[in-house]
Coordinates of C-alpha atoms and ligand atoms in Angstrom, one line a residue:
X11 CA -13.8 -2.5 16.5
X12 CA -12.0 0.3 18.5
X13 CA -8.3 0.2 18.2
X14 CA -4.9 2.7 19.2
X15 CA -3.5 4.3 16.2
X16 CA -0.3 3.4 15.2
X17 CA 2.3 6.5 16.2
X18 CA 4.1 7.5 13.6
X19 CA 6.8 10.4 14.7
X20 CA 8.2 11.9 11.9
X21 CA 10.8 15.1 12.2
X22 CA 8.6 18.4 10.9
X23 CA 5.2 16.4 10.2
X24 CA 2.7 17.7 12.4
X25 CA 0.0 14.3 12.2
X26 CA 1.2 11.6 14.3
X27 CA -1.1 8.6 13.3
X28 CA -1.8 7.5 9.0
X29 CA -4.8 9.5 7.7
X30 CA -8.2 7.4 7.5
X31 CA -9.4 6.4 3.6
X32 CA -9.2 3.6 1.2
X33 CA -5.8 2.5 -0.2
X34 CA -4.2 0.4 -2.6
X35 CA -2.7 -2.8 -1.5
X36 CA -1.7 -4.3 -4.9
X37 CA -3.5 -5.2 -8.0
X38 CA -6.4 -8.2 -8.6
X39 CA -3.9 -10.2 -10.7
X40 CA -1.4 -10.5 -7.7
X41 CA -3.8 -12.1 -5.7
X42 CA -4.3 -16.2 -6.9
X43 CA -7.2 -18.5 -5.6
X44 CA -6.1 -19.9 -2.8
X45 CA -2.6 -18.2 -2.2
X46 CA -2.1 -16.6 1.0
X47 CA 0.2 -13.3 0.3
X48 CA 2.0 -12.0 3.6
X49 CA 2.2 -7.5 3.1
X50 CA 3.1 -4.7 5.7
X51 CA 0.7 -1.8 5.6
X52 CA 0.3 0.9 8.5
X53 CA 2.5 -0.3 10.7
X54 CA 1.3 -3.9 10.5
X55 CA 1.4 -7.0 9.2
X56 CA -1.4 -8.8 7.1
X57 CA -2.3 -11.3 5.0
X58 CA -4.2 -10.6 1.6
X59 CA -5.6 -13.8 0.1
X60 CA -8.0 -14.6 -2.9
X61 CA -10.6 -17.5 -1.2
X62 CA -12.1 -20.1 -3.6
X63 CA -15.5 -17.6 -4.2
X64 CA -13.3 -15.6 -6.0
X65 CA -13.6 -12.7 -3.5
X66 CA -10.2 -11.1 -2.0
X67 CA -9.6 -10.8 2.1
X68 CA -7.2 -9.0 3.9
X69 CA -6.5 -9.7 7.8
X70 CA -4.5 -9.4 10.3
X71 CA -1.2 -11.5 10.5
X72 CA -0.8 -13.0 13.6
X73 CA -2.7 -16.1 13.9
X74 CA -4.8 -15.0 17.5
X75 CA -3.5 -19.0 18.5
X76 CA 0.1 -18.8 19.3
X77 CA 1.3 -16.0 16.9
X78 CA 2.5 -17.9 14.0
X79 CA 2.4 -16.0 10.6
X80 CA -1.1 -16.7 8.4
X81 CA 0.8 -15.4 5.5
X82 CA 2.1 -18.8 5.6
X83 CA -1.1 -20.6 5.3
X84 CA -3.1 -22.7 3.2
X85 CA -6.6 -22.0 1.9
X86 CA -9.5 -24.3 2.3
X87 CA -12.4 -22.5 0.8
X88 CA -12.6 -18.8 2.2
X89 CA -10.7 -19.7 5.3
X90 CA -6.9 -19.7 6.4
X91 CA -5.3 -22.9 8.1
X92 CA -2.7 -21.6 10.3
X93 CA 1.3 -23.7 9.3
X94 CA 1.6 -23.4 13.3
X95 CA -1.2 -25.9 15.0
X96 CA -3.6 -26.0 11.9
X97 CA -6.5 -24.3 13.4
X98 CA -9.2 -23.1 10.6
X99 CA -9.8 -19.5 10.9
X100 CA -13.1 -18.6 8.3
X101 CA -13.9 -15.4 6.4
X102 CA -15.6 -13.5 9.1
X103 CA -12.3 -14.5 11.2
X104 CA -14.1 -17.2 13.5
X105 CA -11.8 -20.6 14.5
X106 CA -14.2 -23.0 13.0
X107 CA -11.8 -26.5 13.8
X108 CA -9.4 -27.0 15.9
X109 CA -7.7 -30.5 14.7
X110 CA -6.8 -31.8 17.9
X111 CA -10.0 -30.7 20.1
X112 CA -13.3 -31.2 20.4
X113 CA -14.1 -27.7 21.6
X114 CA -13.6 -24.6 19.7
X115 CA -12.2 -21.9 21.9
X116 CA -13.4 -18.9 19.9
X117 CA -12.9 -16.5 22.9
X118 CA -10.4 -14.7 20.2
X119 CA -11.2 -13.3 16.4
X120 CA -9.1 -12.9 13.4
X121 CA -9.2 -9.1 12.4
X122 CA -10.6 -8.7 9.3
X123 CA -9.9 -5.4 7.2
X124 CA -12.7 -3.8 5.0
X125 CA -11.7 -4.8 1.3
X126 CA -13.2 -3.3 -1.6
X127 CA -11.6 -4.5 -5.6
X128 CA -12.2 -2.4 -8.2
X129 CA -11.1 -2.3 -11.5
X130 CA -8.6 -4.7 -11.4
X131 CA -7.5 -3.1 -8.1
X132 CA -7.1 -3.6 -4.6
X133 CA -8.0 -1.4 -1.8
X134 CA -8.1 -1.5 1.8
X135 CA -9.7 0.8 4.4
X136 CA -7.7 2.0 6.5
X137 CA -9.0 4.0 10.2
X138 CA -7.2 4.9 13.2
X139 CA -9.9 3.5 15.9
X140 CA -10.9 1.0 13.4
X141 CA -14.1 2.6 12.9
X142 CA -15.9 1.1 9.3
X143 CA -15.5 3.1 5.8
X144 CA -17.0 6.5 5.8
X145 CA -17.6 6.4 2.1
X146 CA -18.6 3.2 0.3
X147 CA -16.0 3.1 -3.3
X148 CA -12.3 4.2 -3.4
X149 CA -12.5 5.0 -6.9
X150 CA -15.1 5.9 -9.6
X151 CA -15.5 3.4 -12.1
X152 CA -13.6 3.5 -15.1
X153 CA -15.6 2.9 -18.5
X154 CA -14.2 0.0 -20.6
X155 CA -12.2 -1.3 -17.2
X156 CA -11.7 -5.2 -17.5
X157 CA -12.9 -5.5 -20.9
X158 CA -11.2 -6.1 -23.9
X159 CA -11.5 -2.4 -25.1
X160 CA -8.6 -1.5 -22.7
X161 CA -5.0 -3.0 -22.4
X162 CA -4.9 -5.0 -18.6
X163 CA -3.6 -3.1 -15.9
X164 CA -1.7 -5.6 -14.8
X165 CA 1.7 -5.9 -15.4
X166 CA 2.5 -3.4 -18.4
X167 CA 0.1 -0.7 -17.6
X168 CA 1.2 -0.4 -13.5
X169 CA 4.3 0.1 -11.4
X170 CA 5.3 0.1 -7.5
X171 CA 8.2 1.3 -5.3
X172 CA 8.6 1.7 -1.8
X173 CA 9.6 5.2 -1.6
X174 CA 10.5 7.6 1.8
X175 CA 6.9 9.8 1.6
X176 CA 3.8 10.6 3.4
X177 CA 0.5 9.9 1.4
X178 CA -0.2 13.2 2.4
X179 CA 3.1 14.6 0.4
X180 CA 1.0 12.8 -3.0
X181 CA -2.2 14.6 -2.2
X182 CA -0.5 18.3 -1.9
X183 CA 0.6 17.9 -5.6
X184 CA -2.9 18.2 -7.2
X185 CA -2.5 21.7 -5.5
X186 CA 0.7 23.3 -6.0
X187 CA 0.7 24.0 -10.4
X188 CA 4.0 25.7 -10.0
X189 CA 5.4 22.2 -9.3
X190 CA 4.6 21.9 -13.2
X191 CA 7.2 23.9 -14.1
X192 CA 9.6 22.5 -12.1
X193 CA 9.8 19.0 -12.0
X194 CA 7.4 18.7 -15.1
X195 CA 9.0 21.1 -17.3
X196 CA 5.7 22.9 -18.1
X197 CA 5.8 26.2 -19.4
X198 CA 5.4 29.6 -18.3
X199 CA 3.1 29.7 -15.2
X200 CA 0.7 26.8 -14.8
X201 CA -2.1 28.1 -12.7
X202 CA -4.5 26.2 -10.4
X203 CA -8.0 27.3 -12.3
X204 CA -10.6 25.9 -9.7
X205 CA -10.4 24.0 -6.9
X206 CA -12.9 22.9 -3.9
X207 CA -14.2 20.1 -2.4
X208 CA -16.9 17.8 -1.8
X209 CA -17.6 15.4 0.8
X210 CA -13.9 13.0 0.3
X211 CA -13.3 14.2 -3.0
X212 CA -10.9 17.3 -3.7
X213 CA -10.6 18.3 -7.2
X214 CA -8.6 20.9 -8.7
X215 CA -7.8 22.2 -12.2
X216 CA -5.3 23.3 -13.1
X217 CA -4.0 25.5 -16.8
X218 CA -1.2 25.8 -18.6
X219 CA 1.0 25.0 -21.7
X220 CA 3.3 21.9 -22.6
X221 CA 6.2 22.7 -25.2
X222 CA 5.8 19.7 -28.0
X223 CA 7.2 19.8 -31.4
X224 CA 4.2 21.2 -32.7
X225 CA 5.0 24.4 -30.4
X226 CA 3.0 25.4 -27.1
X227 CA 0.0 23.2 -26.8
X228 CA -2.2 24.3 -23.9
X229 CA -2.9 21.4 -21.4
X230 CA -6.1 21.3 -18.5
X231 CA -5.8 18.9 -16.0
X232 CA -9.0 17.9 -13.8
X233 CA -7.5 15.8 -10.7
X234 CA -9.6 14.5 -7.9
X235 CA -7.7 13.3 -4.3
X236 CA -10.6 10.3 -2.9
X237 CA -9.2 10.6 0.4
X238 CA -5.7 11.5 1.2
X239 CA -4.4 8.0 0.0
X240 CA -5.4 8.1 -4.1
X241 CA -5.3 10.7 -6.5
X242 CA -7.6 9.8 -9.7
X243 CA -7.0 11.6 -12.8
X244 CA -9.0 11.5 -16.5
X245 CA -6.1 12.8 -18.3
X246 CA -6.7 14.3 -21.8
X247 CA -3.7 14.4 -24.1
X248 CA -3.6 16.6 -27.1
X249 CA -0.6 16.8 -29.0
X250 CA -1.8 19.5 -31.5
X251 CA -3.1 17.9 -34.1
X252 CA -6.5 18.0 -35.2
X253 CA -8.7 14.5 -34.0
X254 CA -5.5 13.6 -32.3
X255 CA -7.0 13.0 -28.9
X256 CA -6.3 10.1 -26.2
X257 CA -7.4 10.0 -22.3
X258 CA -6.1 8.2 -20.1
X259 CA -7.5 7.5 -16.6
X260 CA -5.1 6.4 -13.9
X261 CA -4.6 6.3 -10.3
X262 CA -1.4 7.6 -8.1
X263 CA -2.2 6.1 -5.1
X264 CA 0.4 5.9 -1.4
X265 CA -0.1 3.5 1.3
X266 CA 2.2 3.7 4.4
X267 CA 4.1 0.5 4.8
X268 CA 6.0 1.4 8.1
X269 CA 7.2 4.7 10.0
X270 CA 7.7 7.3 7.1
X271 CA 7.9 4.7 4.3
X272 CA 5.2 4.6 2.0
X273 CA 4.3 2.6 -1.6
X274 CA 3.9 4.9 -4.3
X275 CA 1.5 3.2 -6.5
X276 CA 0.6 4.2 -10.1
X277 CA -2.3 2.5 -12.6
X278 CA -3.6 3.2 -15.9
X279 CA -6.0 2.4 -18.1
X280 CA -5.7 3.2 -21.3
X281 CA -7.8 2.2 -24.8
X282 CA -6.0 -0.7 -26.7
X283 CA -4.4 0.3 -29.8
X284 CA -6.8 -0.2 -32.8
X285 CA -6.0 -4.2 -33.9
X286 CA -4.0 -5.0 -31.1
X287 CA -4.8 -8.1 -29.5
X288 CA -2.0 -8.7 -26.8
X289 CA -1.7 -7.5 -23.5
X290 CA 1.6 -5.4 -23.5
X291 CA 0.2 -1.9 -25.0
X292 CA 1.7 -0.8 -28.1
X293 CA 1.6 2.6 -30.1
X294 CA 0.4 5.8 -28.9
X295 CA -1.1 3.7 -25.5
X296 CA 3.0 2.4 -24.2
X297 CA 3.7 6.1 -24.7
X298 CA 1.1 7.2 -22.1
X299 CA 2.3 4.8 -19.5
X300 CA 5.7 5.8 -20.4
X301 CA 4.9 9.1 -19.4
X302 CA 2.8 8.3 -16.5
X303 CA 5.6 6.5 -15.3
X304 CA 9.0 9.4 -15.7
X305 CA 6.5 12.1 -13.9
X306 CA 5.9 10.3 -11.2
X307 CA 9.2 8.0 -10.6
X308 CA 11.6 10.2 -12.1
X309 CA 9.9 13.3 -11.5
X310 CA 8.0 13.8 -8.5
X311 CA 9.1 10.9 -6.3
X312 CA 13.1 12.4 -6.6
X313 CA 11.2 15.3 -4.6
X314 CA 8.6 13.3 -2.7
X315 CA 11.5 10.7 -1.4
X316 CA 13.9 13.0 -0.2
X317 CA 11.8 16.2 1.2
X318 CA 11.6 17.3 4.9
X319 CA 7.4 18.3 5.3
X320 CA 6.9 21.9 5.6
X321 CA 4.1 22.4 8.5
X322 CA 4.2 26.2 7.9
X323 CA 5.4 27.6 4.2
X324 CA 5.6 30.7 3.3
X325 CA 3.0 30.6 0.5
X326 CA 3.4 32.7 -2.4
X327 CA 0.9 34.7 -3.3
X328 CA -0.6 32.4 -6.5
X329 CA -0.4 29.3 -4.8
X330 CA -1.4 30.4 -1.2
X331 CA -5.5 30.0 -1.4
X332 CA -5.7 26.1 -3.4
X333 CA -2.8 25.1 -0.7
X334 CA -4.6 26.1 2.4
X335 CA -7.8 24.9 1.2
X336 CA -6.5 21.3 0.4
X337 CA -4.6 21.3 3.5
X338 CA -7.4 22.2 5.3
X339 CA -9.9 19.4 4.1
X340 CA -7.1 17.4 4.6
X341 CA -6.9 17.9 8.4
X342 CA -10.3 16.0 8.7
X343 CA -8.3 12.9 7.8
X344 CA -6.3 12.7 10.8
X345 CA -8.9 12.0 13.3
X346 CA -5.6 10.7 16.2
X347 CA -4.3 14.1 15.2
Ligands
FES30 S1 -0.5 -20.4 16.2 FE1 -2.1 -20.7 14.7 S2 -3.0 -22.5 15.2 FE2 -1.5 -22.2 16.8
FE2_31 FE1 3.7 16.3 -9.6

């Protein structure tokens, strides 16, 4: 299906439609059998729901009838009934009965996005002309994910705001290490060590030390941006001691709601503390979603949520090359310009 972008006009931001990728609408849990949940993403209005297969669908809003709001509906199966004149719009978004007729005008079709769960996450593909995904999985898949040898993502291990930012504001971060120092209180000057890109993954790494009470401990940090719209991360944490090892993998992921408004999205997925059978993580695992959580809400968003985009920076010297390179690969993205 060929569609017009959505214009987005935003003081100082040189792309005027939402870059093309997968993004996160919410997580599995959210989404009930049979529960029709209304959402705005891109500048629209849509309707995820969980049909009685099990499998999640995400579509357009506006009942192609009169224009009531599907969000409101009931489920019967895999298809919507509209709370407006009770037409029954199926999975592929055909009318299949019309209550009152004995002819189904199907001259119109109920947009259906490209949905894709993972993980215990949902994602949606986003693309300016509506063209189909480009690449087949938002994210890699995380070992132990939806088994018992990880805590549930969903609701201890997960968080979402609304914040003023550009998805493209998330995906500059895995780029700029003197941020680290900044706004995450690294130490000394973190360094991006390697960077460079392949197909829709960009990965950098990037070196440096955190001060802990066991002195300077040196951290490296492998980050991959799947798309402009979710960062993925297999964080190692060492706090100094010998053995004393944990990784954490977890998503930051921003989907434009409306205008320059975005949701900030963060997931991880941590092992379960040894004996613990509960769902609300415990020990060294509530720590790392603790800390997830203050670097990017109270760290980075403070920045992200206020900032004015800066088309042309004067780069330093350190940071010049890994900025212009992501920036570059980033440009492919924005195929409305
Ligand atoms: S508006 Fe949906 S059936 Fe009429
Ligand atoms: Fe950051």
């Amino acid at each position: 299906m060929t569609t017009t972008p959505t214009v987005i006009d935003i003081p100082g931001f040189p792309y005027k439609s939402y870059p093309l990728g997968w993004y996160q609408v919410g997580w599995s849990k959210e989404f009930q059998v049979a529960t029709a949940v209304p959402r705005t993403f891109f500048g629209a209005e849509l309707v995820v729901y969980r049909g009685e297969s099990g499998h999640v669908y995400v579509t357009d809003a506006y009942c192609p009838h009169m224009g009531a709001h599907l969000g409101f509906s009931t489920i019967e199966g895999n298809c919507l009934r509209c709370p407006f004149h009770s037409w029954l719009w199926d999975a592929n978004g055909r009318v299949v009965e019309i209550p009152y007729s004995d002819r189904l005008n199907t001259s119109r079709t109920l947009h259906h996005w490209d949905v894709r769960e993972q993980d215990g996450v949902v994602f949606v593909w986003y693309h300016p002309f509506g063209e189909p995904p480009v690449w087949p999985d938002p994210i890699p898949e995380v070992p132990g994910a939806e088994t018992d040898a990880l805590y549930p993502v969903f609701p201890h291990a997960c968080h979402v705001e609304e914040i003023q930012m550009q998805p493209q504001f998330g995906v500059e971060n895995i780029a700029d290490a003197a941020h680290n120092a900044t706004v995450h209180r690294w130490a000394g000057k973190p360094r991006v060590s390697k960077f460079g890109s392949e197909g829709h993954v960009f990965t950098t790494e990037t070196k440096g030390d955190i001060q802990t009470r066991n002195g300077l401990v040196p951290q490296s940090i492998i980050v991959k941006a799947l798309g402009v719209g979710i960062i993925f991360t297999q964080h190692e944490l060492g706090l100094g001691d010998a053995g004393d090892q944990a990784s954490e993998y977890a998503t930051v992921c921003v989907t434009p709601t409306k205008g320059m408004h975005s949701k900030l999205f963060t997931t991880s997925w941590i092992q379960r503390t040894p004996g613990d059978t509960g769902d609300v993580p415990t020990g060294r695992a509530r720590a790392m979603i603790s800390g997830t959580h203050r670097e990017i809400f109270e760290s980075d968003a403070r920045v992200w949520g206020n900032m004015r985009y800066e088309a042309r920076p004067p780069w330093a010297l350190e940071e010049a090359k890994a900025m212009k390179a992501l920036r570059t690969w980033c440009d492919q993205y924005y195929p409305a310009g």
